PDB file of C-alpha atoms and ligand atoms in Angstrom:
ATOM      1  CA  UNK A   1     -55.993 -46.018 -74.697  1.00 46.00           C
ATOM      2  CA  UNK A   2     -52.172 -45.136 -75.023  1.00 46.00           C
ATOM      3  CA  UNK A   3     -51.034 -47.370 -78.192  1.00 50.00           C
ATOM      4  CA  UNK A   4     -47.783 -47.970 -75.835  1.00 49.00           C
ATOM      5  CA  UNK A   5     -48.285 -51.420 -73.644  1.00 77.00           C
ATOM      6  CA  UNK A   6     -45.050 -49.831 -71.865  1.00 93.00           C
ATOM      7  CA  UNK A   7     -45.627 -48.582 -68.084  1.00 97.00           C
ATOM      8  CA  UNK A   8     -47.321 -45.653 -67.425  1.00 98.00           C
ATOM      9  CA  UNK A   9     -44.681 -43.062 -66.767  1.00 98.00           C
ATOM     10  CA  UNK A  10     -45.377 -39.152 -65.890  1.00 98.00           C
ATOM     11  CA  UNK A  11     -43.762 -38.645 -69.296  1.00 98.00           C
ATOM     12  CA  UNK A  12     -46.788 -41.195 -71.176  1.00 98.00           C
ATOM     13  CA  UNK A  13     -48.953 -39.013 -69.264  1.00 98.00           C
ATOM     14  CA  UNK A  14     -47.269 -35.530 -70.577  1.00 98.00           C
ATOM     15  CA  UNK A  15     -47.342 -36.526 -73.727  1.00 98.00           C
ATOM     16  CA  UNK A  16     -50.871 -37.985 -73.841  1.00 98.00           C
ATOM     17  CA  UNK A  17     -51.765 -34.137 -73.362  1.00 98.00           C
ATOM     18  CA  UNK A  18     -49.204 -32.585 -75.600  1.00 98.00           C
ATOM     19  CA  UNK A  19     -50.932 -34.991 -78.158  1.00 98.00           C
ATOM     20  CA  UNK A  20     -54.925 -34.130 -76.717  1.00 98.00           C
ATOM     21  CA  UNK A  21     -55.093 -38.080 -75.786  1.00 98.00           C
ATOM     22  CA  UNK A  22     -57.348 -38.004 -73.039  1.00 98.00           C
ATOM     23  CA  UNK A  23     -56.088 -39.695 -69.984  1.00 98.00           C
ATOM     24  CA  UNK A  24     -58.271 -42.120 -67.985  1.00 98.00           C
ATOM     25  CA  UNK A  25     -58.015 -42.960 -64.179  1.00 99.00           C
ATOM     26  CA  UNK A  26     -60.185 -44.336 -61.699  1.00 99.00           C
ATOM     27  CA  UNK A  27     -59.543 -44.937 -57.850  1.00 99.00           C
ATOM     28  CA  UNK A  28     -58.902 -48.844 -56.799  1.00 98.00           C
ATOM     29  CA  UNK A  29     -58.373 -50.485 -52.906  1.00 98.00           C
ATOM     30  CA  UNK A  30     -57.289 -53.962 -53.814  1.00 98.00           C
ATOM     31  CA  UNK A  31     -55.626 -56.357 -55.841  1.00 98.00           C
ATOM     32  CA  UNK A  32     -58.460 -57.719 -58.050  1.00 98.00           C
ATOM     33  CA  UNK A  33     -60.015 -54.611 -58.886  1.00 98.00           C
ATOM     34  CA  UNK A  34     -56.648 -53.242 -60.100  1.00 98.00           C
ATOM     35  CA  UNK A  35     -56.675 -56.337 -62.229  1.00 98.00           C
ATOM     36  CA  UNK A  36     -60.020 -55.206 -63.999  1.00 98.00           C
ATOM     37  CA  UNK A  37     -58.651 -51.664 -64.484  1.00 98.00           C
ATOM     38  CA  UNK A  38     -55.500 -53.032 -66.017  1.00 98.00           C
ATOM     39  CA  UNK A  39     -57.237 -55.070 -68.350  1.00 97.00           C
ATOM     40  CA  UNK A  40     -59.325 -52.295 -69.476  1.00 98.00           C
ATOM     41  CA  UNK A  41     -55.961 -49.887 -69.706  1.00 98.00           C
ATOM     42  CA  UNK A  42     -56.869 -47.631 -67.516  1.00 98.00           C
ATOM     43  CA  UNK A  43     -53.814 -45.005 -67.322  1.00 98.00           C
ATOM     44  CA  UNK A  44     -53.445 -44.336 -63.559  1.00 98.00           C
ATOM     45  CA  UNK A  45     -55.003 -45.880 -60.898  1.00 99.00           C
ATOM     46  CA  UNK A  46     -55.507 -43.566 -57.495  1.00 99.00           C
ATOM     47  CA  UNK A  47     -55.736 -45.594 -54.150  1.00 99.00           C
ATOM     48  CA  UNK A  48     -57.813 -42.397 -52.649  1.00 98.00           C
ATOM     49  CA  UNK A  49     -59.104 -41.539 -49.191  1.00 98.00           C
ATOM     50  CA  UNK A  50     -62.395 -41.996 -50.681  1.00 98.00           C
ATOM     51  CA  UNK A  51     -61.649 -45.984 -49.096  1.00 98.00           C
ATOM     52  CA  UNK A  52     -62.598 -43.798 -46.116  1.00 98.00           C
ATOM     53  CA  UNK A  53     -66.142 -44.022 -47.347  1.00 97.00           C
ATOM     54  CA  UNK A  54     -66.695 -46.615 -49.851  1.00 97.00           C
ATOM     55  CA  UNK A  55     -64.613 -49.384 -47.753  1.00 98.00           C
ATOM     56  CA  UNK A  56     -64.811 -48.697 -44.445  1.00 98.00           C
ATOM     57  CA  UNK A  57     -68.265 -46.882 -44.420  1.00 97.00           C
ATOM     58  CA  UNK A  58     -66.908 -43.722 -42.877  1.00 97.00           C
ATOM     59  CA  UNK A  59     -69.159 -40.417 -43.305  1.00 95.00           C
ATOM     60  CA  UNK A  60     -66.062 -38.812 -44.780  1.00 97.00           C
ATOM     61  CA  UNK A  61     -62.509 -39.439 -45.354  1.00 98.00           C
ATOM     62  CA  UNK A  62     -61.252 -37.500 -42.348  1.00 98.00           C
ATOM     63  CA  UNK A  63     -60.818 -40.688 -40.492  1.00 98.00           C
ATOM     64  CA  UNK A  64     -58.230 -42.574 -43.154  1.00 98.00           C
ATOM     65  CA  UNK A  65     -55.133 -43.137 -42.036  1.00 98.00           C
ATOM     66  CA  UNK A  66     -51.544 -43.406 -43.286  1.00 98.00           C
ATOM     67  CA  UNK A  67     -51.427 -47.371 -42.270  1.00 98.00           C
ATOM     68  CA  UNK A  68     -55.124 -47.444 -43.712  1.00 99.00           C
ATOM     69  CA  UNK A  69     -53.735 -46.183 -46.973  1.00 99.00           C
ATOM     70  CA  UNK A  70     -50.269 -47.960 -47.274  1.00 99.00           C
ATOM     71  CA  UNK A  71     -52.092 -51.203 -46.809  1.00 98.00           C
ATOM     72  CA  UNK A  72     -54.467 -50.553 -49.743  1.00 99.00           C
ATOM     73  CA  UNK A  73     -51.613 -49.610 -51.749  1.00 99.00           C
ATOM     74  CA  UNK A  74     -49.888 -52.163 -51.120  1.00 98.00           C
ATOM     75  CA  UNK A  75     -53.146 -54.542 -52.474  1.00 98.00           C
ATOM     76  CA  UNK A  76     -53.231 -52.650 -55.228  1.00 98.00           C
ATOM     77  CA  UNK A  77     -50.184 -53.071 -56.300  1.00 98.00           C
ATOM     78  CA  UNK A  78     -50.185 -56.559 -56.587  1.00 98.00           C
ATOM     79  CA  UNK A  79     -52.636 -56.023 -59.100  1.00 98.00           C
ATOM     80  CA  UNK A  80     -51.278 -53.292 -60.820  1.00 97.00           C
ATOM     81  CA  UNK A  81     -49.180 -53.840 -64.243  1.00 97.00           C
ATOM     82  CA  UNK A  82     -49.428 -50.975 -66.489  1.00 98.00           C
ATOM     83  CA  UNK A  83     -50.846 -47.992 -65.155  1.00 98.00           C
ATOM     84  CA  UNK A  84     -48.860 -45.312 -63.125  1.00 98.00           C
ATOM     85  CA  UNK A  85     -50.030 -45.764 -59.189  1.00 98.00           C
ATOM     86  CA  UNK A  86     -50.724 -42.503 -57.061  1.00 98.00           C
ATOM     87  CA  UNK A  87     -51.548 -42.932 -53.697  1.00 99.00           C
ATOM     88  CA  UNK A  88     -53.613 -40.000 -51.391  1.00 98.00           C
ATOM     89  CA  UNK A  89     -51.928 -38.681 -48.785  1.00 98.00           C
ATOM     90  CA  UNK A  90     -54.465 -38.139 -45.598  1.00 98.00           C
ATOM     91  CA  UNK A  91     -56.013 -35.783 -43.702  1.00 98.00           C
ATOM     92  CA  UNK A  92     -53.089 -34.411 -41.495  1.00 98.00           C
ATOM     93  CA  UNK A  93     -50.245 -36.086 -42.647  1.00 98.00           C
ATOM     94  CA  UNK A  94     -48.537 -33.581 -45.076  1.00 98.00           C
ATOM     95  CA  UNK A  95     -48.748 -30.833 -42.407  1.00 98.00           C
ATOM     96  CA  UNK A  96     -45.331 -29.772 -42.672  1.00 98.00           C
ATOM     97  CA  UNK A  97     -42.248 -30.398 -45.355  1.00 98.00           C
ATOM     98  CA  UNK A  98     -41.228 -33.031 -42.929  1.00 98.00           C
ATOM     99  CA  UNK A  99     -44.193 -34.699 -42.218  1.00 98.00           C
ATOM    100  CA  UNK A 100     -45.187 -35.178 -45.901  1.00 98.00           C
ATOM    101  CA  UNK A 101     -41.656 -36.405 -46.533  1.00 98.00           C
ATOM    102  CA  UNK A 102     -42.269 -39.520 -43.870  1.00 98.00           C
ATOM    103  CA  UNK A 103     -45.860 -40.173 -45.141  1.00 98.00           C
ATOM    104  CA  UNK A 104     -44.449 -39.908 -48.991  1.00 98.00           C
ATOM    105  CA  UNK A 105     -42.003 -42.213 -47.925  1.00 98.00           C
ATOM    106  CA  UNK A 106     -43.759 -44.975 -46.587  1.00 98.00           C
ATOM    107  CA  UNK A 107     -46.648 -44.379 -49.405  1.00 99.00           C
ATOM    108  CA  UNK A 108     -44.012 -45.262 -51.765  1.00 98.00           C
ATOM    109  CA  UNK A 109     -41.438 -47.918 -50.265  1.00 98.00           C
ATOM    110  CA  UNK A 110     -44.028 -49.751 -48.298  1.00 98.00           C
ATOM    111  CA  UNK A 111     -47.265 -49.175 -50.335  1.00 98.00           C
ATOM    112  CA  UNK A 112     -45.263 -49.205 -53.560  1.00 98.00           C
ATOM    113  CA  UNK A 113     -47.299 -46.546 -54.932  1.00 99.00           C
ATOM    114  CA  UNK A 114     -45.349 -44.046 -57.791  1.00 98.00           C
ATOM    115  CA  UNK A 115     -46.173 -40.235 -56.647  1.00 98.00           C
ATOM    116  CA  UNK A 116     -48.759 -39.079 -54.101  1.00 99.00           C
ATOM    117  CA  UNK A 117     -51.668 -37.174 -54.117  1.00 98.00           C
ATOM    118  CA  UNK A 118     -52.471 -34.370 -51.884  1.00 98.00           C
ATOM    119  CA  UNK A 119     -55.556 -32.429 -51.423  1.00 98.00           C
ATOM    120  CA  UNK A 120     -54.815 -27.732 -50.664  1.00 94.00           C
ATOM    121  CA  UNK A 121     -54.064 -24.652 -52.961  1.00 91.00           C
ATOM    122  CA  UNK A 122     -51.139 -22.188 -52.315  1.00 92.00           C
ATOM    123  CA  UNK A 123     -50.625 -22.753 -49.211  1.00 94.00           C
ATOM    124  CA  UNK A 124     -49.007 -26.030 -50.262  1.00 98.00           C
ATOM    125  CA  UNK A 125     -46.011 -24.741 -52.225  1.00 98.00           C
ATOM    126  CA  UNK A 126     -43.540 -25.622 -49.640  1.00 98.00           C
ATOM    127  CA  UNK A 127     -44.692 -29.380 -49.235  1.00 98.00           C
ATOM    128  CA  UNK A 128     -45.110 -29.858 -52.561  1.00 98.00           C
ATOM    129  CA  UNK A 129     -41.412 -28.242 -53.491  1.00 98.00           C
ATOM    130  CA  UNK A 130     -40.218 -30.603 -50.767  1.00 98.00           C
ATOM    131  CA  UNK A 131     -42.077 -33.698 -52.379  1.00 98.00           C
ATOM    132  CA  UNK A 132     -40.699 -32.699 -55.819  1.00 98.00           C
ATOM    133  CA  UNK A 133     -37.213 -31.509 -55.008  1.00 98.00           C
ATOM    134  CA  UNK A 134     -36.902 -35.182 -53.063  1.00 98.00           C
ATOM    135  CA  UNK A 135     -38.032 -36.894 -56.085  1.00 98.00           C
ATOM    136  CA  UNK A 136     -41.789 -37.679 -55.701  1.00 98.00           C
ATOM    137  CA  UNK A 137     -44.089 -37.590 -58.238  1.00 98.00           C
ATOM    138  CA  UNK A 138     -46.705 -34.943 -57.210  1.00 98.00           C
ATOM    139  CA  UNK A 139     -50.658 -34.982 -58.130  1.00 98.00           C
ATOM    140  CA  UNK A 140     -51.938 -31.579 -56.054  1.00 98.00           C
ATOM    141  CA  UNK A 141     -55.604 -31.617 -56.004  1.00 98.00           C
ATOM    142  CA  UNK A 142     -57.638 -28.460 -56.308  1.00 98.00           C
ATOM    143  CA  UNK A 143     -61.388 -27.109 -55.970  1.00 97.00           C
ATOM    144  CA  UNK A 144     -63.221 -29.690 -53.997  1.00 97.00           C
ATOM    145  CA  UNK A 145     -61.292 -30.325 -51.238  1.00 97.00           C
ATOM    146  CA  UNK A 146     -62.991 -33.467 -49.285  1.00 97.00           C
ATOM    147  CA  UNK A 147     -60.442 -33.161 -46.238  1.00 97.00           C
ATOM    148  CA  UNK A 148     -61.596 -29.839 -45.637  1.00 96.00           C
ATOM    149  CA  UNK A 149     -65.256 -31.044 -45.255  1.00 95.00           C
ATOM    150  CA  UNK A 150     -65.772 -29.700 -41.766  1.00 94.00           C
ATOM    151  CA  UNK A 151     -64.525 -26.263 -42.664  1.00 91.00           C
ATOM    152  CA  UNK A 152     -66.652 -26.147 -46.263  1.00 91.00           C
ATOM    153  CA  UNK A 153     -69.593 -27.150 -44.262  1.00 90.00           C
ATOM    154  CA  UNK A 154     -70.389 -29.845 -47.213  1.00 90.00           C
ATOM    155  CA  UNK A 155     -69.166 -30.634 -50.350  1.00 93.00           C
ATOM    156  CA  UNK A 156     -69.903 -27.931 -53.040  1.00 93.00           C
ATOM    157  CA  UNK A 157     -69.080 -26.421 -56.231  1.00 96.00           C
ATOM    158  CA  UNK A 158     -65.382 -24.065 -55.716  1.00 96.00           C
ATOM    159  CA  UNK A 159     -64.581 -21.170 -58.199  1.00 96.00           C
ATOM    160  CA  UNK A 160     -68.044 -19.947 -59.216  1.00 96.00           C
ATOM    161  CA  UNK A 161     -67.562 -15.969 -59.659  1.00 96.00           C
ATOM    162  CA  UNK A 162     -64.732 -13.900 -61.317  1.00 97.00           C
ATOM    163  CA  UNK A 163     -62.589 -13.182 -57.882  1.00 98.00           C
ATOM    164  CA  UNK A 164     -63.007 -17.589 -57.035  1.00 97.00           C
ATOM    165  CA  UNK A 165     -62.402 -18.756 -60.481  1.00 98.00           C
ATOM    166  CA  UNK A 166     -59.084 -16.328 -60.524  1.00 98.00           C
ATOM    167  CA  UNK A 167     -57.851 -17.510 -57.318  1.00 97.00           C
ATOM    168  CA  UNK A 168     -57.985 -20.985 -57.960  1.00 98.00           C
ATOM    169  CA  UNK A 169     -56.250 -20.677 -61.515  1.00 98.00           C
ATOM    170  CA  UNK A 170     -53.860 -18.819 -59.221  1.00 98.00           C
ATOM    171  CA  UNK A 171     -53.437 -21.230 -57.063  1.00 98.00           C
ATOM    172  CA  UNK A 172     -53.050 -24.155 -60.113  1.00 98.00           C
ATOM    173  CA  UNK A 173     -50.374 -21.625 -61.578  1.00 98.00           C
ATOM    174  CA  UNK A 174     -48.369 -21.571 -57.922  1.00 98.00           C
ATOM    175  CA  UNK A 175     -48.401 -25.435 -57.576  1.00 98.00           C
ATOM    176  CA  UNK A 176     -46.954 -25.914 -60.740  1.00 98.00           C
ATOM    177  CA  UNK A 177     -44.114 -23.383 -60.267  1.00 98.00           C
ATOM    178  CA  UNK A 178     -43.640 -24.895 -56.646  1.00 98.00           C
ATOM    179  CA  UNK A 179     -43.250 -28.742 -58.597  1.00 98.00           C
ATOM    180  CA  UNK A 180     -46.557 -30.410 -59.167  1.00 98.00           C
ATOM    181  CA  UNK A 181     -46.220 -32.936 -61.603  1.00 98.00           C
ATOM    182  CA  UNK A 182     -50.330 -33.244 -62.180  1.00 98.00           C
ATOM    183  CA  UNK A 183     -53.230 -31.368 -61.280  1.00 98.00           C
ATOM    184  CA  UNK A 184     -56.259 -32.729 -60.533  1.00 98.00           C
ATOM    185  CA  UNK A 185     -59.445 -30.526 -59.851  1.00 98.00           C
ATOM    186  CA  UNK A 186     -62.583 -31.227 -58.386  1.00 98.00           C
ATOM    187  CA  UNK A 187     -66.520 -30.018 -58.900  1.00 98.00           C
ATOM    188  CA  UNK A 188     -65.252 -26.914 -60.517  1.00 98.00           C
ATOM    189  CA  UNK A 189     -66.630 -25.284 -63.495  1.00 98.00           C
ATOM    190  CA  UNK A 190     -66.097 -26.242 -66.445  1.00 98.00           C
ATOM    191  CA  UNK A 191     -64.936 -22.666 -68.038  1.00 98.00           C
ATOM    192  CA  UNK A 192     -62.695 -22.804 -65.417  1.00 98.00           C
ATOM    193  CA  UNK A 193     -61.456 -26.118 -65.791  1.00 98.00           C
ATOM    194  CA  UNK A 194     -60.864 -25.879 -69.256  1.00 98.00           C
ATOM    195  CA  UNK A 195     -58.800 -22.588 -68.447  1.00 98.00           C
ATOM    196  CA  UNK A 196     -56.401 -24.331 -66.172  1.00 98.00           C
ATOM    197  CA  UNK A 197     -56.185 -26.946 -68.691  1.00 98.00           C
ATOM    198  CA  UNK A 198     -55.104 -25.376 -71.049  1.00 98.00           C
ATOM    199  CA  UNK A 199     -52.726 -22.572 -68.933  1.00 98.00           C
ATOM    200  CA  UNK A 200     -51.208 -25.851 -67.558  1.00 98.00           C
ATOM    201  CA  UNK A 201     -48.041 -27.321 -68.887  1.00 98.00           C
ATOM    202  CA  UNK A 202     -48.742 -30.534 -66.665  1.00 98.00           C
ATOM    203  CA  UNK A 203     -51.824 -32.917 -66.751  1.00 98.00           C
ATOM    204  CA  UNK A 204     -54.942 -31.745 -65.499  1.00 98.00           C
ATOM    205  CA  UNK A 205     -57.198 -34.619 -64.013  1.00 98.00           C
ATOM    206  CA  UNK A 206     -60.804 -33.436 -63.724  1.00 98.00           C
ATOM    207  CA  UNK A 207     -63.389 -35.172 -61.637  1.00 98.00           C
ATOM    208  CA  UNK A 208     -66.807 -33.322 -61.603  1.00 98.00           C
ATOM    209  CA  UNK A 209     -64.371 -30.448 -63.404  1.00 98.00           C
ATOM    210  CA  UNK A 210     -66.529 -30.895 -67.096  1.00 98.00           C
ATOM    211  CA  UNK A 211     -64.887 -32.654 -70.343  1.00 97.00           C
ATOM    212  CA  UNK A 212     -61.869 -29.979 -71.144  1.00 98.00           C
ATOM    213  CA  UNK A 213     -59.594 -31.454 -68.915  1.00 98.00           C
ATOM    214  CA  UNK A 214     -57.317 -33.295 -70.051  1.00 98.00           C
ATOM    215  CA  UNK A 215     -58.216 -36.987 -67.940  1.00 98.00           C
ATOM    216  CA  UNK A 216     -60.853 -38.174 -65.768  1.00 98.00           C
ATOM    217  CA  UNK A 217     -61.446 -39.858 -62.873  1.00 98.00           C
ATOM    218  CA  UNK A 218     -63.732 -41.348 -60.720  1.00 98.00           C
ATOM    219  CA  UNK A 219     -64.607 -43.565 -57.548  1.00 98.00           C
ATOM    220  CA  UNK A 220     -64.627 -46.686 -58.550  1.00 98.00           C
ATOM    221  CA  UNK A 221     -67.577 -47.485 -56.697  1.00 98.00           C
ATOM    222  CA  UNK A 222     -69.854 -44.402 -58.007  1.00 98.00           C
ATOM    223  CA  UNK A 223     -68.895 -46.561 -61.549  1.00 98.00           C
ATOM    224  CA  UNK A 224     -70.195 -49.569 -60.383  1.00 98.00           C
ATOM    225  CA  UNK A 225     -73.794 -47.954 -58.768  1.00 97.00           C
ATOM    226  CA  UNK A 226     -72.195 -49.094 -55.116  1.00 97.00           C
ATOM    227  CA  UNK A 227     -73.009 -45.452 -53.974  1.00 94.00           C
ATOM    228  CA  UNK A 228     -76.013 -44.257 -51.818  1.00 89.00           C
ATOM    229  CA  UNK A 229     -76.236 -40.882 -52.792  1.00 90.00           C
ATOM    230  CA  UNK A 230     -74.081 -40.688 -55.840  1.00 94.00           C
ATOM    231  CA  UNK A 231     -72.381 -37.705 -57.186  1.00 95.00           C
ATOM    232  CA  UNK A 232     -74.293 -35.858 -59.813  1.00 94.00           C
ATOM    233  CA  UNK A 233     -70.864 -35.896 -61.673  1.00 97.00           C
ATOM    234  CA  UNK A 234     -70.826 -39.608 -61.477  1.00 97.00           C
ATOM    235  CA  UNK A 235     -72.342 -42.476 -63.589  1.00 97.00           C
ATOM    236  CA  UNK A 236     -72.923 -45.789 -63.167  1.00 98.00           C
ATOM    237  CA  UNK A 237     -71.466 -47.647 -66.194  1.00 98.00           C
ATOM    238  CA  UNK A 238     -72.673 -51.275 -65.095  1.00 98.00           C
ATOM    239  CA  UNK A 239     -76.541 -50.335 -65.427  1.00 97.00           C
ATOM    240  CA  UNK A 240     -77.417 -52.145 -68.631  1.00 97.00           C
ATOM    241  CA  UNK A 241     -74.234 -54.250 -69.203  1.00 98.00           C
ATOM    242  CA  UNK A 242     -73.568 -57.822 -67.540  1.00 96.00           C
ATOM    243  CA  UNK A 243     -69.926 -57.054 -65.969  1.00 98.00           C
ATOM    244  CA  UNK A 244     -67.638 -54.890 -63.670  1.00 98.00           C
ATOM    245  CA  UNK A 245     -65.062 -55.779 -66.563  1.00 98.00           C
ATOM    246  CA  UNK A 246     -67.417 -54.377 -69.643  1.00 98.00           C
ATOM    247  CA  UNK A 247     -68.604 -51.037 -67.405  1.00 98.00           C
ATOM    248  CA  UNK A 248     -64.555 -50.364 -66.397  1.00 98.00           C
ATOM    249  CA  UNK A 249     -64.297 -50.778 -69.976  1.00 98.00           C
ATOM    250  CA  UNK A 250     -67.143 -48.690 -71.272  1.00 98.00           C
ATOM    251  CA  UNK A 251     -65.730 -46.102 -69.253  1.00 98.00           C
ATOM    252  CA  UNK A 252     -63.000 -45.795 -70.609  1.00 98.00           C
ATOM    253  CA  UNK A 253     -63.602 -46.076 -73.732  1.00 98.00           C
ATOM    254  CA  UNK A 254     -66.331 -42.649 -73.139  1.00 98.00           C
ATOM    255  CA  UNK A 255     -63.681 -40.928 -71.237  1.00 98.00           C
ATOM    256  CA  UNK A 256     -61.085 -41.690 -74.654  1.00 98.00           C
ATOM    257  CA  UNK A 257     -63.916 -41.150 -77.102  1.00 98.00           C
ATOM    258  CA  UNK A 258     -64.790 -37.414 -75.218  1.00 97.00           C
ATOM    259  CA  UNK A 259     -68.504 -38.754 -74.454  1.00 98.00           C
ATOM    260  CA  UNK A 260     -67.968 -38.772 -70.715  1.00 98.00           C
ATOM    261  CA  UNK A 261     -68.435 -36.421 -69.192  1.00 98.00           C
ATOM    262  CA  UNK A 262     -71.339 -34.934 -70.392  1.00 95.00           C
ATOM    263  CA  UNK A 263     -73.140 -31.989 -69.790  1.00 94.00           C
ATOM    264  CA  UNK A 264     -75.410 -33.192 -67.140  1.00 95.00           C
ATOM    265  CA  UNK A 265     -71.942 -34.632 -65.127  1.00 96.00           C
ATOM    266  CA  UNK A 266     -70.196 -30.818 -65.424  1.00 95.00           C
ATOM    267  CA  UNK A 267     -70.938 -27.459 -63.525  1.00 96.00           C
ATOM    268  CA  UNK A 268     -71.638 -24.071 -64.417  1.00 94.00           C
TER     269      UNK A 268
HETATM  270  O1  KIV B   1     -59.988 -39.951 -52.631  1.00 70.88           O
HETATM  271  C1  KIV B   1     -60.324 -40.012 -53.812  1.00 70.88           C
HETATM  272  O2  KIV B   1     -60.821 -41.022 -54.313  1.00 70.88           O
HETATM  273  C2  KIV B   1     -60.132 -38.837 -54.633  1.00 70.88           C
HETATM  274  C3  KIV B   1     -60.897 -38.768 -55.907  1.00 70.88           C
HETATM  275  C4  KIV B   1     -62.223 -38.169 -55.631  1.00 70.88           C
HETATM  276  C5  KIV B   1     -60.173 -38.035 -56.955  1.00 70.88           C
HETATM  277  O3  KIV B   1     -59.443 -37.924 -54.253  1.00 70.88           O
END
């Protein structure tokens, strides 16, 4: 954890990697479970579209809403103390400079979340230059694209072969020029994670991305064993210990201590 009991600024977070002090997130959806992260000093806490599926039982997040995710926010940050509070923008909602601008807005002055999170490579550079050049703290997440589900056809691996994996470090290198603020990459492997890492001069956030990134993250719920077909990335961290507060804990204590995750969490 970050010696500093000061809030979690984008700066902490910048120089957590300048110093190779792994950052660790996890998603939350309400005020008590913020609380638990908090205690354990979790760094950043992302309300995600993932509520789509672990709250509201969706088959994928496509259905989450900007009202769905302002209200979440604004539960979670009730809870929230320390850590720095991203909130996902949803499917559709960042479709245009404009757009984004009126979803980032209400994200942040009703929600009360800190920067905003949205999911597309390249072809983002103009929303996200909008989002930064207005101010907002932007998270642009790469690989894995869950919004895109329909088009993928499922949710696999992204960057595997030489022409993918140079695209999408590409793409990490354009969204960083055009203002992102933090990456975060999803089931991608881990050479090329650790590439992007390391090209970056911003945070890289991996999830399913292998342990050379410079945080983690994870659904809350694939933490706690609440998931019915859990990512292979994932791990439940209460099996074996007798509290949500102890496996929040445990986790990050792995994620600090480089022993999660391991090599049967990360991709080839
Ligand atoms: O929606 C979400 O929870 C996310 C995580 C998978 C990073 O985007």
């Amino acid at each position: 954890m970050s010696k500093e009991r000061r809030p979690v600024t984008l700066s902490t977070l910048r120089a957590m990697k300048a110093r190779g002090e792994r950052i660790a997130c996890l998603t939350a959806y309400e005020a008590s479970q913020a609380r638990v992260l908090e205690e354990a000093g979790v760094d950043l806490i992302l309300v995600g579209d993932s509520l789509g599926m672990v709250v509201q039982g969706h088959e994928t997040t496509v259905p989450v809403t900007v009202d769905d995710v302002v209200y979440h926010t604004r539960c979670v940050a009730r809870g929230r103390r320390r850590a720095f509070l991203l909130a996902d923008m949803p499917f559709l909602s960042y479709t245009s400079p404009e757009r984004a601008l009126e979803t980032a807005c209400r994200l942040m002055q009703e929600g009360g979340a800190q920067g905003v999170k949205l999911e597309g490579g390249a072809g983002q550079r103009e929303v996200v230059a909008a989002l930064a050049g207005a101010g907002v703290p932007v998270c642009a997440h790469l690989g894995l694209q869950p919004q895109a589900v329909h088009r993928l056809g499922g949710y696999r691996v992204q960057g595997r072969g030489e022409a993918a994996a140079r695209a999408l470090a590409e793409e990490a290198r354009a969204l960083e020029a055009a203002g992102a603020d933090l990456l975060l990459l999803e089931c991608v492997p881990r050479a090329l994670a650790a590439r992007i890492a390391r090209e970056a001069s911003v945070p890289v956030i991996g999830i399913g991305a292998g342990p050379d990134c410079d945080g983690q993250i994870l659904v809350l719920h694939d933490l706690l064993g609440l998931t019915e077909r859990p990512p292979r990335f994932a791990q439940d961290f209460l099996a074996g210990r007798g509290s949500v507060r102890e496996a929040v804990a445990a986790y990050v204590a792995a994620v600090r201590e480089g022993r999660f995750p391991g090599p049967e969490h990360s991709f080839d």
